[in-house]
PDB file of C-alpha atoms in Angstrom:
ATOM      1  CA  MET C   1       0.000   0.000   0.000  1.00 90.00           C
ATOM      2  CA  THR C   2       1.269   3.494  -0.810  1.00 96.00           C
ATOM      3  CA  PHE C   3       1.803   6.319   1.669  1.00 98.00           C
ATOM      4  CA  ILE C   4       0.005   9.674   1.392  1.00 98.00           C
ATOM      5  CA  HIS C   5       1.461  13.079   2.362  1.00 98.00           C
ATOM      6  CA  ILE C   6      -1.018  15.988   2.297  1.00 98.00           C
ATOM      7  CA  VAL C   7      -0.170  19.652   2.856  1.00 98.00           C
ATOM      8  CA  LEU C   8      -2.608  22.562   3.031  1.00 97.00           C
ATOM      9  CA  LEU C   9      -1.092  25.911   2.054  1.00 97.00           C
ATOM     10  CA  PRO C  10      -2.421  29.333   3.090  1.00 97.00           C
ATOM     11  CA  VAL C  11      -1.015  31.438   0.240  1.00 97.00           C
ATOM     12  CA  LYS C  12      -0.677  35.167   0.957  1.00 96.00           C
ATOM     13  CA  PRO C  13      -3.235  37.269  -0.930  1.00 94.00           C
ATOM     14  CA  ASP C  14      -0.427  39.514  -2.176  1.00 96.00           C
ATOM     15  CA  ALA C  15       1.911  36.686  -3.246  1.00 97.00           C
ATOM     16  CA  PRO C  16       3.023  37.238  -6.844  1.00 97.00           C
ATOM     17  CA  LYS C  17       0.813  35.126  -9.130  1.00 97.00           C
ATOM     18  CA  GLU C  18       3.835  34.126 -11.229  1.00 97.00           C
ATOM     19  CA  LEU C  19       5.616  32.727  -8.166  1.00 97.00           C
ATOM     20  CA  VAL C  20       2.493  30.890  -6.962  1.00 98.00           C
ATOM     21  CA  ASP C  21       2.032  29.368 -10.433  1.00 98.00           C
ATOM     22  CA  GLN C  22       5.709  28.375 -10.476  1.00 98.00           C
ATOM     23  CA  VAL C  23       5.438  26.680  -7.078  1.00 98.00           C
ATOM     24  CA  VAL C  24       2.310  24.765  -8.133  1.00 98.00           C
ATOM     25  CA  SER C  25       4.015  23.669 -11.354  1.00 98.00           C
ATOM     26  CA  GLU C  26       7.158  22.551  -9.531  1.00 98.00           C
ATOM     27  CA  LEU C  27       5.136  20.612  -6.956  1.00 98.00           C
ATOM     28  CA  ASN C  28       3.210  18.871  -9.733  1.00 98.00           C
ATOM     29  CA  ALA C  29       6.519  17.945 -11.397  1.00 98.00           C
ATOM     30  CA  LEU C  30       7.994  16.204  -8.336  1.00 98.00           C
ATOM     31  CA  GLU C  31       6.717  12.835  -9.554  1.00 97.00           C
ATOM     32  CA  GLN C  32       9.029  13.146 -12.563  1.00 98.00           C
ATOM     33  CA  LYS C  33      12.013  14.255 -10.469  1.00 97.00           C
ATOM     34  CA  ILE C  34      11.906  11.998  -7.397  1.00 98.00           C
ATOM     35  CA  PRO C  35      11.899   8.295  -8.329  1.00 97.00           C
ATOM     36  CA  PHE C  36       9.863   7.030  -5.357  1.00 97.00           C
ATOM     37  CA  VAL C  37       7.109   9.652  -5.729  1.00 98.00           C
ATOM     38  CA  VAL C  38       4.215   7.792  -7.331  1.00 98.00           C
ATOM     39  CA  ARG C  39       2.071  10.886  -7.775  1.00 98.00           C
ATOM     40  CA  SER C  40       2.129  14.561  -6.858  1.00 98.00           C
ATOM     41  CA  ARG C  41      -0.793  16.936  -7.299  1.00 98.00           C
ATOM     42  CA  CYS C  42      -1.082  20.547  -6.229  1.00 98.00           C
ATOM     43  CA  GLY C  43      -3.819  23.029  -6.980  1.00 98.00           C
ATOM     44  CA  LYS C  44      -5.899  25.942  -5.817  1.00 97.00           C
ATOM     45  CA  THR C  45      -9.175  25.289  -4.064  1.00 96.00           C
ATOM     46  CA  VAL C  46     -12.367  25.991  -5.995  1.00 94.00           C
ATOM     47  CA  THR C  47     -14.478  26.493  -2.851  1.00 92.00           C
ATOM     48  CA  GLN C  48     -14.149  28.486   0.362  1.00 85.00           C
ATOM     49  CA  ARG C  49     -14.470  25.400   2.582  1.00 87.00           C
ATOM     50  CA  GLY C  50     -10.724  25.376   3.263  1.00 80.00           C
ATOM     51  CA  LYS C  51     -10.990  28.686   5.116  1.00 86.00           C
ATOM     52  CA  GLN C  52      -7.488  30.218   5.095  1.00 91.00           C
ATOM     53  CA  TYR C  53      -6.010  27.349   3.059  1.00 96.00           C
ATOM     54  CA  THR C  54      -5.972  28.296  -0.612  1.00 97.00           C
ATOM     55  CA  HIS C  55      -3.920  25.442  -2.080  1.00 97.00           C
ATOM     56  CA  ALA C  56      -3.438  21.753  -1.363  1.00 98.00           C
ATOM     57  CA  LEU C  57      -0.674  19.288  -2.146  1.00 98.00           C
ATOM     58  CA  LEU C  58      -1.069  15.521  -2.274  1.00 98.00           C
ATOM     59  CA  VAL C  59       2.046  13.387  -2.649  1.00 98.00           C
ATOM     60  CA  GLU C  60       1.846   9.619  -2.924  1.00 98.00           C
ATOM     61  CA  LEU C  61       5.022   7.749  -1.969  1.00 98.00           C
ATOM     62  CA  GLU C  62       5.815   4.086  -2.463  1.00 97.00           C
ATOM     63  CA  SER C  63       6.078   3.671   1.340  1.00 97.00           C
ATOM     64  CA  GLY C  64       6.078   5.660   4.566  1.00 97.00           C
ATOM     65  CA  ASP C  65       9.757   4.857   5.029  1.00 97.00           C
ATOM     66  CA  GLN C  66      10.469   7.319   2.202  1.00 98.00           C
ATOM     67  CA  LEU C  67       8.911  10.377   3.863  1.00 98.00           C
ATOM     68  CA  GLN C  68      12.212  11.609   5.314  1.00 98.00           C
ATOM     69  CA  SER C  69      14.015  10.971   2.027  1.00 98.00           C
ATOM     70  CA  TYR C  70      11.303  12.960   0.272  1.00 98.00           C
ATOM     71  CA  ALA C  71      11.633  15.804   2.794  1.00 98.00           C
ATOM     72  CA  ASP C  72      15.414  15.873   2.342  1.00 98.00           C
ATOM     73  CA  HIS C  73      15.434  15.486  -1.462  1.00 98.00           C
ATOM     74  CA  PRO C  74      17.089  18.468  -3.214  1.00 98.00           C
ATOM     75  CA  ASP C  75      14.126  18.989  -5.592  1.00 98.00           C
ATOM     76  CA  HIS C  76      11.732  19.103  -2.641  1.00 98.00           C
ATOM     77  CA  GLN C  77      14.029  21.473  -0.745  1.00 98.00           C
ATOM     78  CA  THR C  78      14.198  23.823  -3.745  1.00 97.00           C
ATOM     79  CA  VAL C  79      10.440  24.198  -4.013  1.00 97.00           C
ATOM     80  CA  LEU C  80      10.060  24.286  -0.220  1.00 96.00           C
ATOM     81  CA  SER C  81      12.171  27.448  -0.059  1.00 95.00           C
ATOM     82  CA  LYS C  82       9.773  29.073  -2.560  1.00 96.00           C
ATOM     83  CA  ILE C  83       6.716  27.885  -0.606  1.00 96.00           C
ATOM     84  CA  LYS C  84       8.058  29.704   2.448  1.00 93.00           C
ATOM     85  CA  ASP C  85       8.029  32.923   0.404  1.00 94.00           C
ATOM     86  CA  ILE C  86       4.334  32.680  -0.518  1.00 97.00           C
ATOM     87  CA  VAL C  87       2.549  31.287   2.547  1.00 96.00           C
ATOM     88  CA  ALA C  88       0.816  33.557   5.047  1.00 90.00           C
ATOM     89  CA  GLU C  89       1.084  31.310   8.093  1.00 83.00           C
ATOM     90  CA  PRO C  90       2.120  27.770   8.961  1.00 88.00           C
ATOM     91  CA  THR C  91       1.018  25.014   6.645  1.00 92.00           C
ATOM     92  CA  LEU C  92      -0.975  22.004   7.808  1.00 95.00           C
ATOM     93  CA  ALA C  93       0.380  18.546   6.947  1.00 97.00           C
ATOM     94  CA  MET C  94      -1.020  15.062   7.442  1.00 98.00           C
ATOM     95  CA  ASP C  95       0.554  11.725   6.593  1.00 98.00           C
ATOM     96  CA  PHE C  96      -0.981   8.274   6.433  1.00 98.00           C
TER      97      PHE C  96
END
């Protein structure tokens, strides 16, 4: 069974649209860059049910043992530094 990593992102209202689009694109491309990432999907919510969270990321890994390797991977670290520039407050992550 695969392992799921979910992150909710509260993007700042004044974050540059080009940077937000770049971050979303880079997060969606992680499945092509990190061999053990089965799937990665990021997008903007289409409802207001997420309250302050405007974007969500779902990453599917081959196993939970790879979560730390994913967190430490250079491609993840690169996009993570950009995420820190666009979020308004702490993100919310869940793993199962």
